[in-house]
Amino acid sequence: EVLCEEALRTTIGDNLLWSASSDTQEGILASRSLRTRAYPCFSIVAHRGSQQIVRLKLEQYPGADQFLAEIINGAQLAYEALQYNRDLRNSRSSRDLLLEEQNAAYLASIQADKEKAEQREREENERHKLEEEQHRLVEEKKRKLQKFTEFRNRIRKEFPGEPSPSETDIIQVSIRLPANEPIRRRFRRTDSAKLLFEFAWTNPNVPDQFELLWGYPRR
């Protein structure tokens, strides 16, 4: 009779979320969960975190006014549980946001370290390339010098003998070195300029690279 009063029907009629008969499978399971001993049973169940908590369970109904007061009190308790869940969710959201920011900062630091490592690797590769190029140039210079040294040694061994002073159509050539000591030799007028350079290279005091200039007029 109490549950059928107009005041209760007006207050909770549109807010009833779920109901079941005690002779149905769902009703039996709900009765066991709520440990119901009398029917009808009116309950308000709220979630607090991961748990379900019974905030109101009525099995006796002395009057509509007291029943409404119990419902209001149970709803307030359920609201507190709801607010707890909201605060917990907000706390988790803040924690998740902080974790996201920390992860973003961590990933940014990893990316920065990666870019620095790649830059160091590029610089190291450039340094190696430069060292290899310098080494190649040094070795190339040594190889050319060795080859030219062998060339000069071969010239000293194979250079033809000096023409006799009694021969006709010969000229006397004098080459003054940077240290002013002259080297002299007779040449046939038919000898090539190449032979003149080779003669200069037979002297150990002549550098590998030089120019021959006529004295008067200089050319």
mmCIF file of C-alpha atoms in Angstrom:
data_model
loop_
_atom_site.group_PDB
_atom_site.id
_atom_site.type_symbol
_atom_site.label_atom_id
_atom_site.label_comp_id
_atom_site.label_asym_id
_atom_site.label_seq_id
_atom_site.Cartn_x
_atom_site.Cartn_y
_atom_site.Cartn_z
ATOM 1 C CA GLU A 1 0.000 0.000 0.000
ATOM 2 C CA VAL A 2 2.839 2.406 0.851
ATOM 3 C CA LEU A 3 4.581 1.790 -2.501
ATOM 4 C CA CYS A 4 1.359 2.512 -4.337
ATOM 5 C CA GLU A 5 0.759 5.927 -2.781
ATOM 6 C CA GLU A 6 0.594 8.785 -5.249
ATOM 7 C CA ALA A 7 3.469 10.752 -3.661
ATOM 8 C CA LEU A 8 5.862 7.822 -4.063
ATOM 9 C CA ARG A 9 4.671 7.037 -7.549
ATOM 10 C CA THR A 10 5.230 10.668 -8.540
ATOM 11 C CA THR A 11 8.710 10.803 -6.936
ATOM 12 C CA ILE A 12 10.261 7.517 -8.014
ATOM 13 C CA GLY A 13 7.987 6.315 -10.776
ATOM 14 C CA ASP A 14 10.057 7.805 -13.600
ATOM 15 C CA ASN A 15 13.402 7.114 -11.875
ATOM 16 C CA LEU A 16 13.085 3.371 -11.346
ATOM 17 C CA LEU A 17 16.043 1.916 -13.229
ATOM 18 C CA TRP A 18 15.564 -1.803 -12.850
ATOM 19 C CA SER A 19 13.082 -4.206 -11.276
ATOM 20 C CA ALA A 20 12.539 -7.949 -11.264
ATOM 21 C CA SER A 21 10.106 -10.442 -9.819
ATOM 22 C CA SER A 22 11.388 -12.770 -7.110
ATOM 23 C CA ASP A 23 10.223 -15.802 -9.081
ATOM 24 C CA THR A 24 12.436 -15.019 -12.112
ATOM 25 C CA GLN A 25 16.058 -16.023 -12.580
ATOM 26 C CA GLU A 26 17.188 -12.387 -12.498
ATOM 27 C CA GLY A 27 15.131 -11.723 -9.379
ATOM 28 C CA ILE A 28 16.568 -14.776 -7.622
ATOM 29 C CA LEU A 29 20.149 -13.689 -8.414
ATOM 30 C CA ALA A 30 19.426 -10.136 -7.225
ATOM 31 C CA SER A 31 17.840 -11.447 -4.002
ATOM 32 C CA ARG A 32 20.887 -13.583 -3.262
ATOM 33 C CA SER A 33 23.241 -10.688 -3.961
ATOM 34 C CA LEU A 34 21.249 -8.316 -1.723
ATOM 35 C CA ARG A 35 20.492 -11.055 0.846
ATOM 36 C CA THR A 36 16.844 -10.147 0.755
ATOM 37 C CA ARG A 37 14.616 -11.729 3.407
ATOM 38 C CA ALA A 38 11.302 -9.976 2.682
ATOM 39 C CA TYR A 39 9.499 -8.681 -0.378
ATOM 40 C CA PRO A 40 9.035 -6.228 -1.948
ATOM 41 C CA CYS A 41 12.624 -5.019 -1.435
ATOM 42 C CA PHE A 42 13.663 -1.520 -2.478
ATOM 43 C CA SER A 43 17.417 -0.936 -2.883
ATOM 44 C CA ILE A 44 19.793 1.756 -4.078
ATOM 45 C CA VAL A 45 23.118 0.316 -5.256
ATOM 46 C CA ALA A 46 26.064 2.565 -6.100
ATOM 47 C CA HIS A 47 29.486 1.912 -7.578
ATOM 48 C CA ARG A 48 32.444 3.082 -5.513
ATOM 49 C CA GLY A 49 35.617 2.472 -7.416
ATOM 50 C CA SER A 50 35.421 -1.129 -8.598
ATOM 51 C CA GLN A 51 32.943 -2.212 -5.905
ATOM 52 C CA GLN A 52 29.166 -2.222 -5.735
ATOM 53 C CA ILE A 53 27.887 -0.866 -2.417
ATOM 54 C CA VAL A 54 24.299 -1.038 -1.174
ATOM 55 C CA ARG A 55 23.369 2.462 -0.028
ATOM 56 C CA LEU A 56 19.744 1.683 0.815
ATOM 57 C CA LYS A 57 17.777 -1.519 1.346
ATOM 58 C CA LEU A 58 14.189 -1.351 2.551
ATOM 59 C CA GLU A 59 12.108 -4.420 3.275
ATOM 60 C CA GLN A 60 9.573 -2.712 5.584
ATOM 61 C CA TYR A 61 7.521 0.355 4.707
ATOM 62 C CA PRO A 62 5.982 2.086 7.783
ATOM 63 C CA GLY A 63 4.779 5.115 5.811
ATOM 64 C CA ALA A 64 5.217 7.182 2.679
ATOM 65 C CA ASP A 65 6.926 10.122 4.420
ATOM 66 C CA GLN A 66 9.519 7.957 6.140
ATOM 67 C CA PHE A 67 10.034 5.999 2.933
ATOM 68 C CA LEU A 68 10.700 9.219 1.004
ATOM 69 C CA ALA A 69 13.150 10.339 3.684
ATOM 70 C CA GLU A 70 15.008 7.016 3.402
ATOM 71 C CA ILE A 71 15.131 7.351 -0.388
ATOM 72 C CA ILE A 72 16.512 10.901 -0.160
ATOM 73 C CA ASN A 73 19.179 9.770 2.321
ATOM 74 C CA GLY A 74 20.089 6.764 0.173
ATOM 75 C CA ALA A 75 20.276 8.959 -2.931
ATOM 76 C CA GLN A 76 22.618 11.328 -1.074
ATOM 77 C CA LEU A 77 24.870 8.419 -0.142
ATOM 78 C CA ALA A 78 24.788 7.210 -3.738
ATOM 79 C CA TYR A 79 25.672 10.723 -4.906
ATOM 80 C CA GLU A 80 28.702 10.711 -2.595
ATOM 81 C CA ALA A 81 29.822 7.449 -4.188
ATOM 82 C CA LEU A 82 29.219 8.976 -7.615
ATOM 83 C CA GLN A 83 31.276 12.032 -6.659
ATOM 84 C CA TYR A 84 34.034 9.744 -5.396
ATOM 85 C CA ASN A 85 34.073 8.008 -8.770
ATOM 86 C CA ARG A 86 34.230 11.356 -10.543
ATOM 87 C CA ASP A 87 37.119 12.518 -8.365
ATOM 88 C CA LEU A 88 38.860 9.201 -8.915
ATOM 89 C CA ARG A 89 38.364 9.488 -12.665
ATOM 90 C CA ASN A 90 39.623 13.090 -12.662
ATOM 91 C CA SER A 91 42.605 12.022 -10.568
ATOM 92 C CA ARG A 92 43.341 9.246 -13.020
ATOM 93 C CA SER A 93 42.921 11.685 -15.904
ATOM 94 C CA SER A 94 45.387 14.089 -14.271
ATOM 95 C CA ARG A 95 47.777 11.228 -13.599
ATOM 96 C CA ASP A 96 47.370 9.966 -17.152
ATOM 97 C CA LEU A 97 47.977 13.490 -18.465
ATOM 98 C CA LEU A 98 51.106 13.771 -16.329
ATOM 99 C CA LEU A 99 52.279 10.389 -17.589
ATOM 100 C CA GLU A 100 51.607 11.471 -21.169
ATOM 101 C CA GLU A 101 53.609 14.659 -20.620
ATOM 102 C CA GLN A 102 56.433 12.673 -19.021
ATOM 103 C CA ASN A 103 56.357 10.150 -21.860
ATOM 104 C CA ALA A 104 56.363 12.969 -24.406
ATOM 105 C CA ALA A 105 59.335 14.596 -22.666
ATOM 106 C CA TYR A 106 61.090 11.229 -22.508
ATOM 107 C CA LEU A 107 60.476 10.548 -26.201
ATOM 108 C CA ALA A 108 61.636 14.082 -27.033
ATOM 109 C CA SER A 109 64.853 13.513 -25.074
ATOM 110 C CA ILE A 110 65.369 10.187 -26.869
ATOM 111 C CA GLN A 111 64.833 11.922 -30.220
ATOM 112 C CA ALA A 112 67.264 14.691 -29.247
ATOM 113 C CA ASP A 113 69.864 12.115 -28.170
ATOM 114 C CA LYS A 114 69.305 10.236 -31.422
ATOM 115 C CA GLU A 115 69.791 13.400 -33.482
ATOM 116 C CA LYS A 116 72.954 14.247 -31.518
ATOM 117 C CA ALA A 117 74.264 10.717 -32.045
ATOM 118 C CA GLU A 118 73.486 10.933 -35.770
ATOM 119 C CA GLN A 119 75.218 14.331 -35.934
ATOM 120 C CA ARG A 120 78.272 12.918 -34.145
ATOM 121 C CA GLU A 121 78.246 9.957 -36.517
ATOM 122 C CA ARG A 122 78.084 12.272 -39.544
ATOM 123 C CA GLU A 123 80.916 14.391 -38.167
ATOM 124 C CA GLU A 124 82.927 11.256 -37.407
ATOM 125 C CA ASN A 125 82.325 9.958 -40.928
ATOM 126 C CA GLU A 126 83.373 13.310 -42.398
ATOM 127 C CA ARG A 127 86.500 13.286 -40.240
ATOM 128 C CA HIS A 128 87.319 9.745 -41.368
ATOM 129 C CA LYS A 129 86.771 10.724 -45.001
ATOM 130 C CA LEU A 130 89.028 13.758 -44.576
ATOM 131 C CA GLU A 131 91.707 11.661 -42.887
ATOM 132 C CA GLU A 132 91.427 9.020 -45.597
ATOM 133 C CA GLU A 133 91.701 11.689 -48.306
ATOM 134 C CA GLN A 134 94.719 13.254 -46.607
ATOM 135 C CA HIS A 135 96.281 9.825 -46.217
ATOM 136 C CA ARG A 136 95.565 9.084 -49.873
ATOM 137 C CA LEU A 137 97.186 12.360 -50.949
ATOM 138 C CA VAL A 138 100.235 11.685 -48.784
ATOM 139 C CA GLU A 139 100.553 8.164 -50.156
ATOM 140 C CA GLU A 140 100.036 9.455 -53.691
ATOM 141 C CA LYS A 141 102.760 12.034 -53.146
ATOM 142 C CA LYS A 142 105.064 9.353 -51.743
ATOM 143 C CA ARG A 143 104.283 7.088 -54.676
ATOM 144 C CA LYS A 144 105.005 9.840 -57.202
ATOM 145 C CA LEU A 145 108.181 10.801 -55.363
ATOM 146 C CA GLN A 146 109.310 7.184 -55.279
ATOM 147 C CA LYS A 147 108.493 6.783 -58.946
ATOM 148 C CA PHE A 148 110.372 9.961 -59.834
ATOM 149 C CA THR A 149 113.329 8.883 -57.678
ATOM 150 C CA GLU A 150 113.439 5.617 -59.582
ATOM 151 C CA PHE A 151 113.214 7.623 -62.811
ATOM 152 C CA ARG A 152 116.212 9.794 -61.820
ATOM 153 C CA ASN A 153 118.223 6.747 -60.758
ATOM 154 C CA ARG A 154 117.513 5.127 -64.106
ATOM 155 C CA ILE A 155 118.601 8.306 -65.909
ATOM 156 C CA ARG A 156 121.901 8.328 -63.999
ATOM 157 C CA LYS A 157 122.566 4.750 -65.074
ATOM 158 C CA GLU A 158 121.400 5.070 -68.676
ATOM 159 C CA PHE A 159 122.434 8.632 -69.478
ATOM 160 C CA PRO A 160 124.707 8.618 -72.575
ATOM 161 C CA GLY A 161 128.337 9.546 -72.316
ATOM 162 C CA GLU A 162 129.600 13.070 -72.946
ATOM 163 C CA PRO A 163 130.762 13.831 -76.503
ATOM 164 C CA SER A 164 134.491 14.053 -77.044
ATOM 165 C CA PRO A 165 136.017 17.568 -77.212
ATOM 166 C CA SER A 166 137.408 16.645 -80.599
ATOM 167 C CA GLU A 167 133.965 16.176 -82.099
ATOM 168 C CA THR A 168 132.662 18.855 -84.358
ATOM 169 C CA ASP A 169 129.338 20.662 -84.056
ATOM 170 C CA ILE A 170 129.185 20.494 -80.251
ATOM 171 C CA ILE A 171 128.284 23.130 -77.675
ATOM 172 C CA GLN A 172 129.274 23.665 -74.038
ATOM 173 C CA VAL A 173 126.308 24.068 -71.677
ATOM 174 C CA SER A 174 126.671 25.433 -68.155
ATOM 175 C CA ILE A 175 123.721 25.251 -65.736
ATOM 176 C CA ARG A 176 123.895 27.398 -62.616
ATOM 177 C CA LEU A 177 122.077 25.852 -59.659
ATOM 178 C CA PRO A 178 120.255 27.819 -56.920
ATOM 179 C CA ALA A 179 123.362 27.538 -54.702
ATOM 180 C CA ASN A 180 125.377 29.096 -57.591
ATOM 181 C CA GLU A 181 127.508 26.002 -58.208
ATOM 182 C CA PRO A 182 127.487 25.372 -61.974
ATOM 183 C CA ILE A 183 127.337 22.011 -63.718
ATOM 184 C CA ARG A 184 128.786 21.768 -67.233
ATOM 185 C CA ARG A 185 128.626 19.335 -70.104
ATOM 186 C CA ARG A 186 129.173 19.170 -73.830
ATOM 187 C CA PHE A 187 126.165 18.434 -76.049
ATOM 188 C CA ARG A 188 125.770 17.827 -79.728
ATOM 189 C CA ARG A 189 123.747 20.436 -81.520
ATOM 190 C CA THR A 190 121.350 17.707 -82.602
ATOM 191 C CA ASP A 191 120.563 16.692 -79.002
ATOM 192 C CA SER A 192 117.027 17.411 -77.792
ATOM 193 C CA ALA A 193 116.057 19.708 -74.937
ATOM 194 C CA LYS A 194 114.813 16.577 -73.138
ATOM 195 C CA LEU A 195 118.406 15.384 -72.883
ATOM 196 C CA LEU A 196 119.355 18.687 -71.269
ATOM 197 C CA PHE A 197 116.704 18.240 -68.557
ATOM 198 C CA GLU A 198 117.759 14.654 -67.961
ATOM 199 C CA PHE A 199 121.363 15.793 -67.576
ATOM 200 C CA ALA A 200 120.257 18.239 -64.873
ATOM 201 C CA TRP A 201 118.395 15.463 -63.052
ATOM 202 C CA THR A 202 121.531 13.343 -62.914
ATOM 203 C CA ASN A 203 122.925 15.852 -60.422
ATOM 204 C CA PRO A 204 121.674 15.141 -56.855
ATOM 205 C CA ASN A 205 121.660 18.872 -56.030
ATOM 206 C CA VAL A 206 119.038 19.630 -58.674
ATOM 207 C CA PRO A 207 115.463 19.640 -57.303
ATOM 208 C CA ASP A 208 112.749 17.489 -58.838
ATOM 209 C CA GLN A 209 110.988 20.527 -60.297
ATOM 210 C CA PHE A 210 112.913 23.334 -61.946
ATOM 211 C CA GLU A 211 113.002 25.638 -64.958
ATOM 212 C CA LEU A 212 115.827 26.245 -67.392
ATOM 213 C CA LEU A 213 116.291 29.917 -68.325
ATOM 214 C CA TRP A 214 118.643 31.463 -70.870
ATOM 215 C CA GLY A 215 120.854 34.084 -69.315
ATOM 216 C CA TYR A 216 121.086 36.617 -72.162
ATOM 217 C CA PRO A 217 118.379 37.519 -72.838
ATOM 218 C CA ARG A 218 116.469 35.601 -70.187
ATOM 219 C CA ARG A 219 113.739 33.456 -71.693
#
